[in-house]
Short mmCIF file of C-alpha atoms in Angstrom, two decimals:
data_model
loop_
_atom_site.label_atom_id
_atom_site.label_comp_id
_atom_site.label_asym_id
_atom_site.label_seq_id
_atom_site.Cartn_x
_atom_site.Cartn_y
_atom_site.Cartn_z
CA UNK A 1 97.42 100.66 25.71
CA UNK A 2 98.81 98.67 22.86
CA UNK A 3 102.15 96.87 23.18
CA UNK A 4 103.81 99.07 19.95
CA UNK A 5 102.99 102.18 22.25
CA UNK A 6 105.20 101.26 24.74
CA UNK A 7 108.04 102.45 24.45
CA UNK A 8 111.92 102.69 26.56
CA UNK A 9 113.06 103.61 29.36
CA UNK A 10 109.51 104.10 30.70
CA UNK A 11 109.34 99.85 29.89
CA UNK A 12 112.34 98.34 30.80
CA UNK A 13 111.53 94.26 30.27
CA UNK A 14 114.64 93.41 32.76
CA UNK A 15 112.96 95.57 35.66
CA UNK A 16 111.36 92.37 36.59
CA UNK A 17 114.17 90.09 35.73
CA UNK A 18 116.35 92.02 38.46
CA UNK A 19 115.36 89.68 41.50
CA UNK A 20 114.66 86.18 42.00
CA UNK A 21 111.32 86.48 44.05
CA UNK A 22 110.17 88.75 40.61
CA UNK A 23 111.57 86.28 38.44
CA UNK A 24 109.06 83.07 40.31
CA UNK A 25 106.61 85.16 40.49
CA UNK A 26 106.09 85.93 36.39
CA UNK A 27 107.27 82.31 35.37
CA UNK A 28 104.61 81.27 33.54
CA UNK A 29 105.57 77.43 33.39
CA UNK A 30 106.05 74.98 36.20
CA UNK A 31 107.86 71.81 36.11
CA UNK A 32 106.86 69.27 38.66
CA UNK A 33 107.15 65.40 39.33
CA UNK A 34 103.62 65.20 38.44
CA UNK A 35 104.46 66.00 34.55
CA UNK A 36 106.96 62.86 34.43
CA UNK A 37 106.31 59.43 32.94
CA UNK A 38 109.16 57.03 33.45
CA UNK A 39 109.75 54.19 30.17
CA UNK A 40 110.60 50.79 31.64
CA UNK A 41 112.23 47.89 30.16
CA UNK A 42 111.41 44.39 31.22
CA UNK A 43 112.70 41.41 30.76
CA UNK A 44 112.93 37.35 31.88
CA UNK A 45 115.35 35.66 33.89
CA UNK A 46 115.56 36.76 37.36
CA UNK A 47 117.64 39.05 39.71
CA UNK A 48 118.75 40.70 36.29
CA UNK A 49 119.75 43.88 35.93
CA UNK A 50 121.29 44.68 32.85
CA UNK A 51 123.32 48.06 31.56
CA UNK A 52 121.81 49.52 27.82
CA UNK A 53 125.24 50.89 26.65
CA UNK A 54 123.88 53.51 24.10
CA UNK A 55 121.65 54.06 27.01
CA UNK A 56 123.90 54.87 29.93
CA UNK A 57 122.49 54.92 32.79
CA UNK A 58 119.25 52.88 32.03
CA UNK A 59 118.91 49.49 32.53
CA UNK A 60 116.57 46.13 31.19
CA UNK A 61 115.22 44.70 34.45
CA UNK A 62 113.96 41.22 35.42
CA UNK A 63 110.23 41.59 36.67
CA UNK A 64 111.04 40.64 40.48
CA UNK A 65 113.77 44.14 40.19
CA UNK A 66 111.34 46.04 38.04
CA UNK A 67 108.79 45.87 41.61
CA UNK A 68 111.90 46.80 43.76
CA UNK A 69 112.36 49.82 41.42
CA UNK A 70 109.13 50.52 40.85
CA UNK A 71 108.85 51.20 44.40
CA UNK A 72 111.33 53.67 44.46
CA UNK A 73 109.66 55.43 41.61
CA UNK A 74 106.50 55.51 44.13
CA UNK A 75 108.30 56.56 46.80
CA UNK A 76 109.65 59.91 44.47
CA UNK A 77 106.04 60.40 43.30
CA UNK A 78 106.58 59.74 39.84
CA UNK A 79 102.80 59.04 38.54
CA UNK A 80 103.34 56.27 36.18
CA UNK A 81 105.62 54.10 34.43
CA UNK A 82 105.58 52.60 30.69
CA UNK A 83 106.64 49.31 30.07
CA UNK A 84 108.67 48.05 27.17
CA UNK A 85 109.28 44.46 26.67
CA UNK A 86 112.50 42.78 25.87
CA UNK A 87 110.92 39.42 23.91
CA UNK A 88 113.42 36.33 23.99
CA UNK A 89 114.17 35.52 20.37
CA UNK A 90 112.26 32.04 20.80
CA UNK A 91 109.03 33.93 21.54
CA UNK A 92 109.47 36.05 18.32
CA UNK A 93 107.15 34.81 15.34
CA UNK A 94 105.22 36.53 11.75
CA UNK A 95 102.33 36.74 13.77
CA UNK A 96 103.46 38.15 17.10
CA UNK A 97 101.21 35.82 19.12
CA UNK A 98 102.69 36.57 22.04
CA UNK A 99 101.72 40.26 21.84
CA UNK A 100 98.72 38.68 23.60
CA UNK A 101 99.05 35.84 25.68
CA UNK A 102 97.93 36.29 28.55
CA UNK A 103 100.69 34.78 30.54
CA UNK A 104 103.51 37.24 28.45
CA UNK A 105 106.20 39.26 29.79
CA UNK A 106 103.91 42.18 29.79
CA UNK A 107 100.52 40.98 31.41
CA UNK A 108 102.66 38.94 34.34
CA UNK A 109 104.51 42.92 34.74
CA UNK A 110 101.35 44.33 34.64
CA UNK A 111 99.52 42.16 37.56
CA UNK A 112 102.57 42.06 39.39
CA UNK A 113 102.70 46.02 39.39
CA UNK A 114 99.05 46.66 39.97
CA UNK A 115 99.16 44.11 43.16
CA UNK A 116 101.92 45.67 44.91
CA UNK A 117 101.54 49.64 43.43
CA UNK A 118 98.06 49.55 43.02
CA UNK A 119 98.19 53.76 42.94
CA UNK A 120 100.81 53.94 40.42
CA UNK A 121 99.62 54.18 36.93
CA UNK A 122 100.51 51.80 34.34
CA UNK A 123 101.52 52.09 31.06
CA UNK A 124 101.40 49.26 28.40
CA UNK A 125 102.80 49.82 24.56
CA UNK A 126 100.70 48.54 22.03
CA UNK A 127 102.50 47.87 18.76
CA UNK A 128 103.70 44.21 17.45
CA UNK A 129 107.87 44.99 16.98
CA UNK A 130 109.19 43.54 19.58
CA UNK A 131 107.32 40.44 19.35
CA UNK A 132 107.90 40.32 15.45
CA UNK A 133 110.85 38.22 13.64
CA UNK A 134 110.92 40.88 11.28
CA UNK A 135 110.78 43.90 13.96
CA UNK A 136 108.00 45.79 12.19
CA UNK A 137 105.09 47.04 14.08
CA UNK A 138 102.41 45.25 11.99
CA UNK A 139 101.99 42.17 10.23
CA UNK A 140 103.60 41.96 6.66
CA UNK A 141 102.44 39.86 3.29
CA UNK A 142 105.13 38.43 1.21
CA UNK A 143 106.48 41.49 -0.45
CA UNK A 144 107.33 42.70 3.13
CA UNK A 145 104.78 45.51 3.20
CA UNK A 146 103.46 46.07 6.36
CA UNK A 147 99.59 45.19 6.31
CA UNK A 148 96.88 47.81 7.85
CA UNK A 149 93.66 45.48 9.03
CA UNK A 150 95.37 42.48 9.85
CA UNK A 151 97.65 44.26 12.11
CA UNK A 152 95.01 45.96 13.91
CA UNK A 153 92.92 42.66 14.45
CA UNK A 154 96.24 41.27 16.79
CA UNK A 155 96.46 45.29 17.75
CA UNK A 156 92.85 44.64 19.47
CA UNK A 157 93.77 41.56 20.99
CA UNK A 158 97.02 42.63 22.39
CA UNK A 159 95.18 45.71 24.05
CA UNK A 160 92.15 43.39 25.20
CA UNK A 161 94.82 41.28 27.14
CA UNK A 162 96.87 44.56 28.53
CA UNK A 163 93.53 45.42 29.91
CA UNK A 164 92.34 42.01 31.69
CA UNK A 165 95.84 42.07 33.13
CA UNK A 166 94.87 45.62 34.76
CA UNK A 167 97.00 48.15 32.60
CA UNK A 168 95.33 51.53 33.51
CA UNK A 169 96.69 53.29 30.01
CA UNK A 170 97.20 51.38 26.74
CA UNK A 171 99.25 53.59 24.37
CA UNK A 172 98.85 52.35 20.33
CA UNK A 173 102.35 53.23 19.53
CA UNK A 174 102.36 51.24 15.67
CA UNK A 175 100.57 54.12 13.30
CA UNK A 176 97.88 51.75 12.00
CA UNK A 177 94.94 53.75 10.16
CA UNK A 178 91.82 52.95 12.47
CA UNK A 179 93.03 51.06 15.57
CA UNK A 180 92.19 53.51 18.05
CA UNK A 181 88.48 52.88 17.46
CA UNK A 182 88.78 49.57 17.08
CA UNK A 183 90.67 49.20 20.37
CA UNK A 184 87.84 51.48 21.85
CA UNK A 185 85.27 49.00 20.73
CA UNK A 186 86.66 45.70 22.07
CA UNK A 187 87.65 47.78 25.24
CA UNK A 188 83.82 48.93 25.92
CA UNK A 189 82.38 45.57 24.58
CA UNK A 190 84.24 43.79 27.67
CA UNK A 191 83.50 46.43 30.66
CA UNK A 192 86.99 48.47 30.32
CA UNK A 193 85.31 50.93 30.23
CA UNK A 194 87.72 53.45 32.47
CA UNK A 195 90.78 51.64 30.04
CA UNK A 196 91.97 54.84 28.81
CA UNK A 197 93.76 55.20 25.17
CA UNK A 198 97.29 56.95 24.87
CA UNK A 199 97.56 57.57 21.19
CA UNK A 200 100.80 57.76 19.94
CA UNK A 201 98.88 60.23 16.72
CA UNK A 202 102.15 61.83 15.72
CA UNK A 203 104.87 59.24 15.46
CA UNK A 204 107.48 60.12 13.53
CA UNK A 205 109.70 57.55 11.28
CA UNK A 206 112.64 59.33 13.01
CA UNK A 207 116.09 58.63 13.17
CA UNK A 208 116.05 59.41 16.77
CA UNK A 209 115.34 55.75 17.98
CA UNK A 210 117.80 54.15 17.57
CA UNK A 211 119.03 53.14 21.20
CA UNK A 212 115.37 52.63 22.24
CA UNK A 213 115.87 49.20 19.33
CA UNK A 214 118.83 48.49 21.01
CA UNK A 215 117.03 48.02 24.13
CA UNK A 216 114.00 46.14 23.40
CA UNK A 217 116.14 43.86 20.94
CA UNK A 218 114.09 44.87 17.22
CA UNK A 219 117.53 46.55 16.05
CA UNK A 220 118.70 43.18 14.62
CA UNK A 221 115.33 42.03 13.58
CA UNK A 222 114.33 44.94 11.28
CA UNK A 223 117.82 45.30 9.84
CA UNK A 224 118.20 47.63 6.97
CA UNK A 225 114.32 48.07 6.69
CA UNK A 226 112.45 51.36 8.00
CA UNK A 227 109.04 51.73 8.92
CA UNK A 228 108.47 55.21 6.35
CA UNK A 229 105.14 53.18 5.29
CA UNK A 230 103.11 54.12 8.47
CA UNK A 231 104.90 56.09 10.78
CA UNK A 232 105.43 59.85 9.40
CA UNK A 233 107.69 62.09 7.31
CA UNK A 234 109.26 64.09 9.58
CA UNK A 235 108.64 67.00 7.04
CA UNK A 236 104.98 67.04 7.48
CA UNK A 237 102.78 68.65 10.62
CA UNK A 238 99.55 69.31 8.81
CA UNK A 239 99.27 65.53 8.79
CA UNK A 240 100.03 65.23 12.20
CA UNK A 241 96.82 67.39 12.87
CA UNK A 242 94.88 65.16 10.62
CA UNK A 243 96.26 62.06 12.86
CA UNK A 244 95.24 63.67 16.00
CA UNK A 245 92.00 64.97 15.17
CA UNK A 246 91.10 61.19 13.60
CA UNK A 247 92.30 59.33 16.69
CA UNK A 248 90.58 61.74 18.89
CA UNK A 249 87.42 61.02 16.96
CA UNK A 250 88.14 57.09 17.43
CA UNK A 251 88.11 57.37 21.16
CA UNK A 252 91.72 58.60 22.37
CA UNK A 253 92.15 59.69 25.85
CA UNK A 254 95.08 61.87 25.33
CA UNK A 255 97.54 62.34 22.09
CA UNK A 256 101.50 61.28 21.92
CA UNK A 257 103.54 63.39 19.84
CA UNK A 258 107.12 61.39 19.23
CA UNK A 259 110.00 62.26 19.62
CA UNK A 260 109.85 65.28 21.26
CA UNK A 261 112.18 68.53 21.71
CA UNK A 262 112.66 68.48 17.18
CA UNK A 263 108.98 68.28 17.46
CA UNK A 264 107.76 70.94 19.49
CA UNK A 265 106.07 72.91 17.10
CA UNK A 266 104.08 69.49 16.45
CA UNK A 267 102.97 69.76 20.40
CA UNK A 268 102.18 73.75 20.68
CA UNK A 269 99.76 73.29 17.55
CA UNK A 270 97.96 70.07 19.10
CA UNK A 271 97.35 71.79 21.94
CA UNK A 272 96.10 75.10 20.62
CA UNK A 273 94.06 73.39 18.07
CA UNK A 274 92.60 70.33 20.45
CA UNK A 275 93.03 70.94 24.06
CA UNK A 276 93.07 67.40 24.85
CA UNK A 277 95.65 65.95 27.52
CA UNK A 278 98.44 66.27 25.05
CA UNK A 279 101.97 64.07 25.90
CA UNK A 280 105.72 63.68 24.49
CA UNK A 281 107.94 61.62 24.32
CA UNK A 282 111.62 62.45 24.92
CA UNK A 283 113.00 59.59 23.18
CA UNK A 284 116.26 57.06 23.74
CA UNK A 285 118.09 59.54 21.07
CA UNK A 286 117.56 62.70 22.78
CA UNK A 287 118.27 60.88 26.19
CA UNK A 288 121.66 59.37 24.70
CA UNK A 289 122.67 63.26 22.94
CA UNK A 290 121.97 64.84 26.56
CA UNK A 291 123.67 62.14 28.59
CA UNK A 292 126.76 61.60 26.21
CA UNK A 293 127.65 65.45 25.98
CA UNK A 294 127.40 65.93 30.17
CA UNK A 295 129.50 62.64 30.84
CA UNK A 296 131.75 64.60 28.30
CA UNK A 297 131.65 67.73 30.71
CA UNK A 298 130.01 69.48 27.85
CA UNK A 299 126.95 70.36 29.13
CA UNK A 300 125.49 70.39 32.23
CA UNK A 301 123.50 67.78 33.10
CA UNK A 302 121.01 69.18 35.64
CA UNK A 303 120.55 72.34 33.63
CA UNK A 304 119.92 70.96 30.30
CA UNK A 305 117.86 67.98 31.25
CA UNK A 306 115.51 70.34 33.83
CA UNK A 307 115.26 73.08 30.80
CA UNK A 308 114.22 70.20 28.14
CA UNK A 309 111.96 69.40 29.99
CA UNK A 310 110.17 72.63 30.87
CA UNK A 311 110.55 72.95 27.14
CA UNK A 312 107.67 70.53 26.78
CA UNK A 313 105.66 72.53 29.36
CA UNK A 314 105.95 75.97 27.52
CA UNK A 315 104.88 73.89 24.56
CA UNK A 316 101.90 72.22 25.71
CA UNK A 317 102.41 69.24 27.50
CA UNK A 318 100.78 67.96 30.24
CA UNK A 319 102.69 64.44 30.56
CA UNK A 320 106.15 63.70 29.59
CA UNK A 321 107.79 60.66 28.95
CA UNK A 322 111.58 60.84 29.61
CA UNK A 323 114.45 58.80 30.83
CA UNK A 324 115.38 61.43 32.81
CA UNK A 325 112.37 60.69 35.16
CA UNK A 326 113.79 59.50 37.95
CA UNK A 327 116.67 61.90 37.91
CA UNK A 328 114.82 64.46 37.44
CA UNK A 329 112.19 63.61 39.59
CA UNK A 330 115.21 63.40 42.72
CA UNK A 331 116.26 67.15 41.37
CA UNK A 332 113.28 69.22 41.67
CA UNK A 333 112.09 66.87 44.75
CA UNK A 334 115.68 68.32 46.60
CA UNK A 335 115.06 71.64 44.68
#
């Protein structure tokens, strides 16, 4: 039987809507605390916990109160975190040399986690802007254009530390052409060999990031520039297939597609076309819409953030990276 055979009242779709027991039991996509990646901020100082305001509700932490949380974020079974670093000014430079030193802000999080969470997964951006003066993700030459090999020679480097330090997941988040097998190489040529690679293939140049600068501190640093040179039109999703096949190719583990809910249709054809572990990322923009209209009482909270995200499961997804995390995490473990 065909479904243009079928006809009314002998099908009546809301027959199985009428209970909730029938309702659970067709639901074809689950939401859990296992599909939740939480984005940390860290920064120095210590005992420092400081407010985001386009952000509210997430907070920069000092390493020693990024461990307190992080515990928390254990104890709620949230599977892993991603860090973000918020680079003092003085430690900003053209070359972003301390993208890789192995006693930065990042590798000290990254031991400190490990040692006291060793079962909690561990997320480590790889992309130069917030250790540029300039904010870009890459390198530039003097007419401010953002160079491709140079940028993925410190790229390898700044992975190559991540790893030593003990990251479990290093996520190329800068849109270089070729850095995902490069990373791969230096990776498997120094016995990381279980290092896996979270490609961020389909990263838009978006307008949706904007609090997520504020945070890390590249806001002021990249000014009135934009990054339209390597990250991509947000017009285009054939490309973004191109991307993904390409860094799959290289060696990556699983595929980013960023930002998230306006780029859905990005996420359902990954999936269908790749089947690889396919992730988004809700980003500080979406986080900031959502939060803004419920402290206005104009949505509700709970509802909207619990349906965005099962929006990402009906898509594809099998990890999500959202502010909401923790929240979230708290609502479905209270049901």
């Amino acid at each position: 039987m065909t479904h243009n055979t079928i006809k009314f009242p002998s099908t009546r779709m809301r027959r199985m809507r009428f209970d909730a027991f029938s309702r659970r039991l067709m639901s074809e996509n689950k939401l859990s605390v296992d599909d939740l990646i939480y984005p940390m901020f860290v920064t120095e100082e210590h005992k420092l916990k400081q407010a985001i305001p386009s952000m509210p509700g997430i907070e920069r932490f000092s390493l020693d109160l990024l461990l307190e949380e992080a515990r928390e974020l254990s104890e709620l079974g949230i599977p892993a975190i991603a860090l973000f670093p918020v680079t003092p000014l003085d430690k900003k430079s053209e070359d972003a040399a301390e993208a890789y030193n192995p006693e930065g802000l990042v590798q000290r999080s990254v031991r400190a986690l490990k040692a006291a969470f060793p079962e909690l997964g561990i997320i480590t951006d790889v992309a130069l802007d917030p250790f540029t003066s300039h904010g870009q993700d890459g390198l530039i030459n003097e007419n401010g254009y953002v160079v491709n090999d140079e940028t993925v020679a410190v790229l390898t480097r700044q992975a190559l530390s991540h790893a030593q330090a003990g990251a479990d997941i290093v996520a190329p988040s800068d849109m270089m052409d070729g850095r995902i097998g490069a990373i791969r190489d230096v990776l498997e040529q120094n016995g990381h060999i279980n290092t896996r690679i979270l490609a961020y293939s389909a990263k838009y140049a978006s307008s949706f990031y904007g609090p997520f600068r504020d945070a890390v501190g590249s806001a002021a640093n990249l000014g009135k520039s934009n990054k339209n040179s390597y990250q991509m039109d947000p017009a285009n999703s054939d490309e973004a297939l191109r991307e993904i096949q390409l860094d799959l190719e290289e060696g990556a583990d699983m595929i980013m597609i960023k930002p998230g809910m306006p780029y859905l249709d990005i996420i359902r054809r990954a999936k269908d076309q790749f089947g690889a572990p396919t992730f988004a990322y809700q980003v500080s923009g979406e986080y900031a819409m959502l939060k803004a209209a419920s402290q206005n009482g104009w949505l509700d909270e709970k509802a909207v953030v619990l349906e965005s995200l099962l929006a990402f499961k009906r898509a594809g997804c099998d990890g999500i990276l959202t502010y909401f995390a923790k929240t979230a995490a708290r609502w479905l473990k209270d049901g």
